[in-house]
mmCIF file of C-alpha atoms in Angstrom:
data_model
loop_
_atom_site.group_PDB
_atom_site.id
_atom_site.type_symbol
_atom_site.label_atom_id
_atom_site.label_comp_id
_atom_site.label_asym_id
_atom_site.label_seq_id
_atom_site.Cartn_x
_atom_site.Cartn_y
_atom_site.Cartn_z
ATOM 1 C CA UNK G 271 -55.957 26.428 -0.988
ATOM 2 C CA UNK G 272 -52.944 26.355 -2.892
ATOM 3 C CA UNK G 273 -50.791 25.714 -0.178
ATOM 4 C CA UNK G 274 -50.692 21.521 -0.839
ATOM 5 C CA UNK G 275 -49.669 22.555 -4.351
ATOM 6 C CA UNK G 276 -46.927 24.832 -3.264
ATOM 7 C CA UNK G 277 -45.696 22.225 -0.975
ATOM 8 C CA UNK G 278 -45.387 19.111 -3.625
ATOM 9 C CA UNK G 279 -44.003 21.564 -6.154
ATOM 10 C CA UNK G 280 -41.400 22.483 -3.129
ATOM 11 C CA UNK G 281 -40.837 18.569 -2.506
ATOM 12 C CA UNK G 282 -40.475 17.526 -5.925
ATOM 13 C CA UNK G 283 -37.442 20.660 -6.443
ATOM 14 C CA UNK G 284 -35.962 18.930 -2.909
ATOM 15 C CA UNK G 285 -35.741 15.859 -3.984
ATOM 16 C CA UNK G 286 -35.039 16.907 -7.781
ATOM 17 C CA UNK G 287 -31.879 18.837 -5.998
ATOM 18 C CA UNK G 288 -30.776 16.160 -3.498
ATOM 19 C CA UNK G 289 -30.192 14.011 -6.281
ATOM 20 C CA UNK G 290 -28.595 16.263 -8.633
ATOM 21 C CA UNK G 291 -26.341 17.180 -4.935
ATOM 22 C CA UNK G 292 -26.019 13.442 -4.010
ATOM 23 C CA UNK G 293 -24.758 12.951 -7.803
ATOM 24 C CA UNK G 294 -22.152 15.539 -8.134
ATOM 25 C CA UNK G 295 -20.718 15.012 -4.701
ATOM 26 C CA UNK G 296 -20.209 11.023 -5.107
ATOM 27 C CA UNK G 297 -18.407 11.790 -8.497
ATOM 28 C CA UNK G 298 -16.283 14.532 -6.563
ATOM 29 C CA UNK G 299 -15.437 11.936 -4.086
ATOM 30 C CA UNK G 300 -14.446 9.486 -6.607
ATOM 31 C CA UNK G 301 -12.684 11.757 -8.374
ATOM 32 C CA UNK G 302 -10.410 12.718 -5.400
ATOM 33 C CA UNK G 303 -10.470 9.568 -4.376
ATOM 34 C CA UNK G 304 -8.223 8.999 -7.915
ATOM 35 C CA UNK G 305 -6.475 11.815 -7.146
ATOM 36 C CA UNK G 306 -5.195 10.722 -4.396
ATOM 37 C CA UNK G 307 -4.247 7.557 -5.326
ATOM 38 C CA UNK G 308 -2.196 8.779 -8.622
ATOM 39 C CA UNK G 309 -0.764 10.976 -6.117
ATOM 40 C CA UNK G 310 0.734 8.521 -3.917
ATOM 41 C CA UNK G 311 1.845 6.147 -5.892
ATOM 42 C CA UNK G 312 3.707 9.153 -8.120
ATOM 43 C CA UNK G 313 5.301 10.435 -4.479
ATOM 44 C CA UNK G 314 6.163 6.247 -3.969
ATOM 45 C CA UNK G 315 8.195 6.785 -7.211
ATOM 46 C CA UNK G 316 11.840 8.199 -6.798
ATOM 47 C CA UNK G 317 12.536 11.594 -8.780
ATOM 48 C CA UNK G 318 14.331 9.944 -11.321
ATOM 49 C CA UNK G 319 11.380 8.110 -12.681
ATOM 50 C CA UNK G 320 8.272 10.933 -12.188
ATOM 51 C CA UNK G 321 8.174 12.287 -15.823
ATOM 52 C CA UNK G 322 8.599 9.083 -17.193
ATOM 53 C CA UNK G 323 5.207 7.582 -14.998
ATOM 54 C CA UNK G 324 3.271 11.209 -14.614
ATOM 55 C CA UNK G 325 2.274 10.413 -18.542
ATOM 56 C CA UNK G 326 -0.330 7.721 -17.135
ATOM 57 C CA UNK G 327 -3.410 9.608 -15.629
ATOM 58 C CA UNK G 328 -5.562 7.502 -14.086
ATOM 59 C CA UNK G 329 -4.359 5.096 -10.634
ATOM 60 C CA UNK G 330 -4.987 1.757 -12.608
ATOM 61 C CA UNK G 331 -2.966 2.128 -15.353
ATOM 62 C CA UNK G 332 -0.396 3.824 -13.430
ATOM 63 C CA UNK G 333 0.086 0.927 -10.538
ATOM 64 C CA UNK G 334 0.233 -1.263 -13.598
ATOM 65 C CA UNK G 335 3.129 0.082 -15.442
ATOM 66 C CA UNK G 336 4.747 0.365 -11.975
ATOM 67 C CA UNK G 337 4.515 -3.367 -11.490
ATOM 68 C CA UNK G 338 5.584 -4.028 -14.573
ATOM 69 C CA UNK G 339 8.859 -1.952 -14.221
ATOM 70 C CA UNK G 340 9.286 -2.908 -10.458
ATOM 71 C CA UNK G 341 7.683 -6.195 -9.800
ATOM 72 C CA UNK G 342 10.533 -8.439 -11.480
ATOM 73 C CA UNK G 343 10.520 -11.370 -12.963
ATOM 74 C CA UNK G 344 11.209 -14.745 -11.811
ATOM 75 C CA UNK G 345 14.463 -15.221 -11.689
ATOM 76 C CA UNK G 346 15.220 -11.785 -9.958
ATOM 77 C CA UNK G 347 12.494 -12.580 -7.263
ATOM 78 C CA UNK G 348 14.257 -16.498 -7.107
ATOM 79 C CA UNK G 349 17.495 -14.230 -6.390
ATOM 80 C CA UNK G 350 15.631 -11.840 -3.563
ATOM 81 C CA UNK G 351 14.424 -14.487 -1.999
ATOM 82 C CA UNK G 352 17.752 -16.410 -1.836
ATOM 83 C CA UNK G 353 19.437 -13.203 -1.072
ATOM 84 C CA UNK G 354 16.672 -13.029 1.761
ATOM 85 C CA UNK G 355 16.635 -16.419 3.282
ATOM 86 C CA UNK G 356 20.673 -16.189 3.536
ATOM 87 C CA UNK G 357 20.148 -12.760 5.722
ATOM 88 C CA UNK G 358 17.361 -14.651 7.602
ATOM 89 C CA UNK G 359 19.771 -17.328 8.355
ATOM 90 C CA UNK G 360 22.831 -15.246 9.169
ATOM 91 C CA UNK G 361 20.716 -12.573 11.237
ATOM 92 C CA UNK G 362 21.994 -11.387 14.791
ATOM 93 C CA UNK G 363 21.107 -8.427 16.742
ATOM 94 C CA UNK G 364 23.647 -5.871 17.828
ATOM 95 C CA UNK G 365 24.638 -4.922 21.389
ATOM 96 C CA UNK G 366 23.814 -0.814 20.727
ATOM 97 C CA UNK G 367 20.218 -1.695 19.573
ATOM 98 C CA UNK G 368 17.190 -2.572 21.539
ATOM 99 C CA UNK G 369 15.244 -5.092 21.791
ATOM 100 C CA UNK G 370 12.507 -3.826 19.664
ATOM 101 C CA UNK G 371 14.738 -2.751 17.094
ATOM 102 C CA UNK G 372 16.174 -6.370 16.715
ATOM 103 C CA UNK G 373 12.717 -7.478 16.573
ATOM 104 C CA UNK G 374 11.182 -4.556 13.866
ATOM 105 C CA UNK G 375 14.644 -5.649 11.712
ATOM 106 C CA UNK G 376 13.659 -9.408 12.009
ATOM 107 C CA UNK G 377 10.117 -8.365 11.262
ATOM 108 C CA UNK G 378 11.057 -6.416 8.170
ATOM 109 C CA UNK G 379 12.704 -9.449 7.267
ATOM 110 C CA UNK G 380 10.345 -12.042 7.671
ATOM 111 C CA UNK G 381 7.829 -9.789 5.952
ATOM 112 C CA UNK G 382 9.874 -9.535 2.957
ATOM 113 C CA UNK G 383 10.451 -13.208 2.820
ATOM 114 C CA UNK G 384 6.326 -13.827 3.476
ATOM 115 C CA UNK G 385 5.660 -11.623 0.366
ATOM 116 C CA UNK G 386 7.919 -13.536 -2.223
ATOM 117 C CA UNK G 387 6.229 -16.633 -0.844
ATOM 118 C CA UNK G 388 8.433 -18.079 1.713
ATOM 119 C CA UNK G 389 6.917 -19.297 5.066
ATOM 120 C CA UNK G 390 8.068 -19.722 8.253
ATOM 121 C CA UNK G 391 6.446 -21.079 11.639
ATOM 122 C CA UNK G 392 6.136 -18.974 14.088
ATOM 123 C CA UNK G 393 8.216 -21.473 17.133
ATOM 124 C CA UNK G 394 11.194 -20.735 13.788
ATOM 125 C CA UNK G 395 10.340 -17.071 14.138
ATOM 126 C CA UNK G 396 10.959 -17.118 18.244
ATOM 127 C CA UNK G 397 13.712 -19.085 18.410
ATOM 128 C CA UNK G 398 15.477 -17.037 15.632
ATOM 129 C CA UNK G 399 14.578 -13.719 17.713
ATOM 130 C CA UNK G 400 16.190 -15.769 20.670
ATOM 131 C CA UNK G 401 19.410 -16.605 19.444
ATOM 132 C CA UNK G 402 20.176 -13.258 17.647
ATOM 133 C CA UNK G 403 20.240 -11.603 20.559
ATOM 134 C CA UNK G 404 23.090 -10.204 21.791
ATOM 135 C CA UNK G 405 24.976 -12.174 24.404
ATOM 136 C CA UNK G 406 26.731 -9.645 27.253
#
């Protein structure tokens, strides 16, 4: 009767490979996962900067040097977001675009203006959609 045996030996090589499997596979993942990630924010980059930021090899460090470089500092972000408000102010929509391309330019906008901090109420939102409309 050897056959109880056979079968825990059996089990224990399973279980013995599952986790040796499950191991290898969730490092694979993560290290694609990486991949990836290095990837896109190299292809974010334009050519003129990829040898420069392909030196950093790991995601992390690399979306850290790129905020460094891009991010700004105060003053240029104070300047954006004047630069910003004034083009909020001053925005109208054009008579050759559609309504929904008014609206995704006024979205980009107000996006842009949410990020450097800047809020705005959503009855300011409407009635700034409202009045840059085009008037035929």
């Amino acid at each position: 009767h050897t056959e109880p045996y056979e079968f825990n030996l059996w089990k224990i090589r399973i279980e013995q490979s599952f986790l040796m499997t499950d191991y290898s596979l969730w490092e694979r993942l993560a290290r694609k996962n990486e991949l990836k990630a290095r990837g896109t924010l190299l292809m974010a980059l334009p050519d003129k900067h990829q040898l420069k930021f392909n030196i950093h090899k790991d995601a992390k460090t690399l979306m850290e040097v790129i905020k460094k470089r891009f991010g700004g500092n105060k003053e240029t972000k104070k300047l954006q977001k004047t630069l910003l408000k004034q083009q909020y102010k001053n925005f109208i929509g054009s008579s050759s675009e559609s309504l929904d391309q008014i609206h995704d330019r006024l979205q980009k906008l107000i996006s842009q203006l949410k990020i450097l901090g800047e809020s705005l109420s959503q009855e300011d939102i409407n009635l700034k959609f409202l009045k840059s409309l085009p008037h035929e």
